[in-house]
């Protein structure tokens, strides 16, 4: 167990790690047009296509703008913000998986595309990357974790990525924060547990 977060490693996650070290990841950028943003409903939000539910508030986080990137509402992002100093923001992206195959193949392929999109701007460099599992009440869901730090001198800004695939959908969490990473990882767990882990309990390890 790593002290910076309470997510734990599973034997399945270690098996995935032995299959592939994603030290250099490339993929095509996915450009989605016709994005439409809307303020959040007062009672939370349900993504109808996947049936994933997003609470209005998660701990100290408040739901912000909801953006649909296509006319069918398949590709969606939901932003949560913790209005502190320094601020913490979490954007949850939900979209259909782009490639078929086994669970491990899908997870790795999704991670390739996501990491490429983060590094493409040149603002960040990778500082950590591993496979993880989120657990609650003996329920476990494997995923990918990565961390990126700002290239700017004397900047404490960093981005944390969590990626899961579940029932044909990619769940991507991008957290932007400053300063104390231990606290940020604790906040990350709250958000992931309230959305993806809660939803995954329906499927009893039938991930894709």
GROMACS .gro file of C-alpha atoms in nm:
model
  208
    1UNK     CA    1   0.000   0.000   0.000
    2UNK     CA    2   0.127   0.344  -0.084
    3UNK     CA    3   0.091   0.598   0.190
    4UNK     CA    4  -0.021   0.878  -0.042
    5UNK     CA    5  -0.359   0.719  -0.109
    6UNK     CA    6  -0.582   0.447   0.025
    7UNK     CA    7  -0.642   0.279  -0.310
    8UNK     CA    8  -0.483  -0.065  -0.289
    9UNK     CA    9  -0.311  -0.293  -0.534
   10UNK     CA   10  -0.482  -0.618  -0.631
   11UNK     CA   11  -0.327  -0.934  -0.772
   12UNK     CA   12  -0.518  -0.861  -1.091
   13UNK     CA   13  -0.366  -0.515  -1.109
   14UNK     CA   14  -0.017  -0.654  -1.060
   15UNK     CA   15  -0.085  -0.904  -1.337
   16UNK     CA   16  -0.178  -0.618  -1.569
   17UNK     CA   17   0.137  -0.433  -1.473
   18UNK     CA   18   0.348  -0.735  -1.559
   19UNK     CA   19   0.183  -0.748  -1.902
   20UNK     CA   20   0.277  -0.397  -2.002
   21UNK     CA   21   0.477  -0.108  -1.864
   22UNK     CA   22   0.322   0.196  -2.021
   23UNK     CA   23   0.636   0.406  -2.001
   24UNK     CA   24   0.586   0.554  -2.345
   25UNK     CA   25   0.227   0.597  -2.450
   26UNK     CA   26   0.098   0.730  -2.776
   27UNK     CA   27  -0.241   0.747  -2.937
   28UNK     CA   28  -0.460   0.957  -3.154
   29UNK     CA   29  -0.613   1.267  -3.002
   30UNK     CA   30  -0.987   1.252  -2.996
   31UNK     CA   31  -1.144   1.583  -3.091
   32UNK     CA   32  -1.513   1.607  -3.009
   33UNK     CA   33  -1.701   1.903  -3.150
   34UNK     CA   34  -2.041   2.060  -3.088
   35UNK     CA   35  -1.989   2.062  -2.712
   36UNK     CA   36  -2.281   2.201  -2.515
   37UNK     CA   37  -2.244   2.300  -2.150
   38UNK     CA   38  -2.525   2.337  -1.900
   39UNK     CA   39  -2.548   2.414  -1.528
   40UNK     CA   40  -2.614   2.117  -1.300
   41UNK     CA   41  -2.966   2.016  -1.197
   42UNK     CA   42  -3.042   2.067  -0.830
   43UNK     CA   43  -3.102   1.697  -0.767
   44UNK     CA   44  -2.783   1.560  -0.923
   45UNK     CA   45  -2.738   1.415  -1.272
   46UNK     CA   46  -2.797   1.076  -1.433
   47UNK     CA   47  -2.615   0.985  -1.753
   48UNK     CA   48  -2.902   0.813  -1.930
   49UNK     CA   49  -2.699   0.607  -2.179
   50UNK     CA   50  -2.483   0.438  -1.912
   51UNK     CA   51  -2.719   0.486  -1.614
   52UNK     CA   52  -2.429   0.624  -1.408
   53UNK     CA   53  -2.552   0.863  -1.140
   54UNK     CA   54  -2.364   1.175  -1.029
   55UNK     CA   55  -2.453   1.321  -0.687
   56UNK     CA   56  -2.505   1.695  -0.657
   57UNK     CA   57  -2.249   1.718  -0.377
   58UNK     CA   58  -1.970   1.479  -0.277
   59UNK     CA   59  -1.819   1.577   0.055
   60UNK     CA   60  -1.682   1.928   0.007
   61UNK     CA   61  -1.716   1.910  -0.370
   62UNK     CA   62  -2.000   2.083  -0.551
   63UNK     CA   63  -2.118   1.985  -0.898
   64UNK     CA   64  -2.050   2.243  -1.166
   65UNK     CA   65  -2.103   2.250  -1.542
   66UNK     CA   66  -2.214   1.942  -1.734
   67UNK     CA   67  -2.089   1.925  -2.092
   68UNK     CA   68  -2.218   1.698  -2.368
   69UNK     CA   69  -1.973   1.658  -2.655
   70UNK     CA   70  -2.214   1.495  -2.901
   71UNK     CA   71  -2.581   1.528  -2.983
   72UNK     CA   72  -2.660   1.183  -2.839
   73UNK     CA   73  -2.525   1.260  -2.493
   74UNK     CA   74  -2.280   0.969  -2.499
   75UNK     CA   75  -1.960   1.172  -2.446
   76UNK     CA   76  -2.010   1.375  -2.131
   77UNK     CA   77  -1.806   1.554  -1.867
   78UNK     CA   78  -1.915   1.659  -1.520
   79UNK     CA   79  -1.708   1.906  -1.321
   80UNK     CA   80  -1.680   1.911  -0.942
   81UNK     CA   81  -1.503   2.188  -0.752
   82UNK     CA   82  -1.378   2.232  -0.398
   83UNK     CA   83  -1.361   2.605  -0.345
   84UNK     CA   84  -1.068   2.623  -0.109
   85UNK     CA   85  -0.729   2.790  -0.120
   86UNK     CA   86  -0.568   2.642  -0.316
   87UNK     CA   87  -0.867   2.510  -0.516
   88UNK     CA   88  -0.917   2.149  -0.623
   89UNK     CA   89  -1.118   2.053  -0.931
   90UNK     CA   90  -1.229   1.713  -1.053
   91UNK     CA   91  -1.361   1.659  -1.403
   92UNK     CA   92  -1.526   1.324  -1.467
   93UNK     CA   93  -1.539   1.215  -1.831
   94UNK     CA   94  -1.775   0.938  -1.936
   95UNK     CA   95  -1.769   0.800  -2.289
   96UNK     CA   96  -1.796   0.466  -2.477
   97UNK     CA   97  -1.482   0.256  -2.497
   98UNK     CA   98  -1.307   0.299  -2.830
   99UNK     CA   99  -1.169  -0.050  -2.882
  100UNK     CA  100  -1.284  -0.405  -2.817
  101UNK     CA  101  -1.089  -0.693  -2.668
  102UNK     CA  102  -1.028  -0.834  -2.322
  103UNK     CA  103  -1.069  -0.622  -2.012
  104UNK     CA  104  -0.693  -0.568  -1.979
  105UNK     CA  105  -0.656  -0.475  -2.347
  106UNK     CA  106  -0.939  -0.222  -2.329
  107UNK     CA  107  -0.801  -0.064  -2.012
  108UNK     CA  108  -0.450  -0.032  -2.155
  109UNK     CA  109  -0.571   0.108  -2.488
  110UNK     CA  110  -0.785   0.369  -2.315
  111UNK     CA  111  -0.490   0.470  -2.096
  112UNK     CA  112  -0.270   0.521  -2.403
  113UNK     CA  113  -0.508   0.769  -2.561
  114UNK     CA  114  -0.572   0.959  -2.239
  115UNK     CA  115  -0.206   1.000  -2.149
  116UNK     CA  116  -0.121   1.122  -2.495
  117UNK     CA  117  -0.390   1.391  -2.470
  118UNK     CA  118  -0.252   1.513  -2.135
  119UNK     CA  119   0.110   1.530  -2.250
  120UNK     CA  120   0.027   1.676  -2.591
  121UNK     CA  121   0.007   2.036  -2.466
  122UNK     CA  122   0.355   2.022  -2.320
  123UNK     CA  123   0.237   2.169  -1.988
  124UNK     CA  124   0.292   1.851  -1.787
  125UNK     CA  125   0.539   1.567  -1.754
  126UNK     CA  126   0.465   1.223  -1.613
  127UNK     CA  127   0.585   1.150  -1.260
  128UNK     CA  128   0.398   0.830  -1.167
  129UNK     CA  129   0.205   0.554  -1.338
  130UNK     CA  130   0.065   0.225  -1.208
  131UNK     CA  131  -0.230  -0.010  -1.198
  132UNK     CA  132  -0.459   0.007  -0.897
  133UNK     CA  133  -0.784  -0.128  -0.762
  134UNK     CA  134  -1.050   0.062  -0.574
  135UNK     CA  135  -1.213  -0.137  -0.298
  136UNK     CA  136  -1.513  -0.098  -0.072
  137UNK     CA  137  -1.693  -0.364   0.130
  138UNK     CA  138  -1.495  -0.642  -0.046
  139UNK     CA  139  -1.596  -0.505  -0.387
  140UNK     CA  140  -1.301  -0.432  -0.614
  141UNK     CA  141  -1.257  -0.256  -0.948
  142UNK     CA  142  -0.917  -0.244  -1.126
  143UNK     CA  143  -0.802   0.071  -1.301
  144UNK     CA  144  -0.508   0.286  -1.406
  145UNK     CA  145  -0.355   0.570  -1.207
  146UNK     CA  146  -0.109   0.832  -1.329
  147UNK     CA  147   0.029   1.159  -1.199
  148UNK     CA  148   0.161   1.457  -1.393
  149UNK     CA  149   0.347   1.759  -1.262
  150UNK     CA  150   0.377   2.103  -1.413
  151UNK     CA  151   0.692   2.177  -1.609
  152UNK     CA  152   0.689   2.539  -1.493
  153UNK     CA  153   0.961   2.630  -1.248
  154UNK     CA  154   0.847   2.671  -0.884
  155UNK     CA  155   0.494   2.557  -0.971
  156UNK     CA  156   0.313   2.325  -0.727
  157UNK     CA  157   0.040   2.244  -0.979
  158UNK     CA  158  -0.021   1.881  -1.067
  159UNK     CA  159  -0.280   1.661  -1.234
  160UNK     CA  160  -0.391   1.318  -1.116
  161UNK     CA  161  -0.559   1.070  -1.349
  162UNK     CA  162  -0.776   0.772  -1.263
  163UNK     CA  163  -0.917   0.556  -1.542
  164UNK     CA  164  -1.164   0.268  -1.523
  165UNK     CA  165  -1.368   0.078  -1.782
  166UNK     CA  166  -1.706  -0.061  -1.688
  167UNK     CA  167  -1.985  -0.211  -1.897
  168UNK     CA  168  -1.862  -0.063  -2.224
  169UNK     CA  169  -1.789   0.282  -2.080
  170UNK     CA  170  -1.469   0.465  -1.992
  171UNK     CA  171  -1.472   0.650  -1.658
  172UNK     CA  172  -1.193   0.907  -1.656
  173UNK     CA  173  -1.116   1.130  -1.358
  174UNK     CA  174  -0.883   1.424  -1.403
  175UNK     CA  175  -0.798   1.609  -1.084
  176UNK     CA  176  -0.612   1.939  -1.086
  177UNK     CA  177  -0.469   2.063  -0.758
  178UNK     CA  178  -0.180   2.236  -0.583
  179UNK     CA  179   0.023   2.155  -0.273
  180UNK     CA  180  -0.053   1.863  -0.041
  181UNK     CA  181  -0.099   1.543  -0.241
  182UNK     CA  182  -0.198   1.327   0.055
  183UNK     CA  183  -0.512   1.530   0.112
  184UNK     CA  184  -0.586   1.542  -0.260
  185UNK     CA  185  -0.571   1.164  -0.294
  186UNK     CA  186  -0.812   1.130  -0.004
  187UNK     CA  187  -1.052   1.366  -0.181
  188UNK     CA  188  -1.009   1.168  -0.505
  189UNK     CA  189  -1.117   0.850  -0.332
  190UNK     CA  190  -1.437   1.017  -0.211
  191UNK     CA  191  -1.535   1.118  -0.563
  192UNK     CA  192  -1.442   0.790  -0.734
  193UNK     CA  193  -1.618   0.586  -0.467
  194UNK     CA  194  -1.935   0.794  -0.491
  195UNK     CA  195  -1.963   0.754  -0.868
  196UNK     CA  196  -1.777   0.467  -1.038
  197UNK     CA  197  -1.741   0.227  -0.745
  198UNK     CA  198  -2.103   0.276  -0.646
  199UNK     CA  199  -2.213   0.204  -1.004
  200UNK     CA  200  -1.983  -0.099  -1.042
  201UNK     CA  201  -2.147  -0.282  -0.752
  202UNK     CA  202  -2.435  -0.372  -0.983
  203UNK     CA  203  -2.221  -0.592  -1.205
  204UNK     CA  204  -2.026  -0.821  -0.971
  205UNK     CA  205  -1.698  -0.812  -1.167
  206UNK     CA  206  -1.861  -0.824  -1.512
  207UNK     CA  207  -1.662  -0.518  -1.614
  208UNK     CA  208  -1.697  -0.512  -1.993
   0.00000   0.00000   0.00000
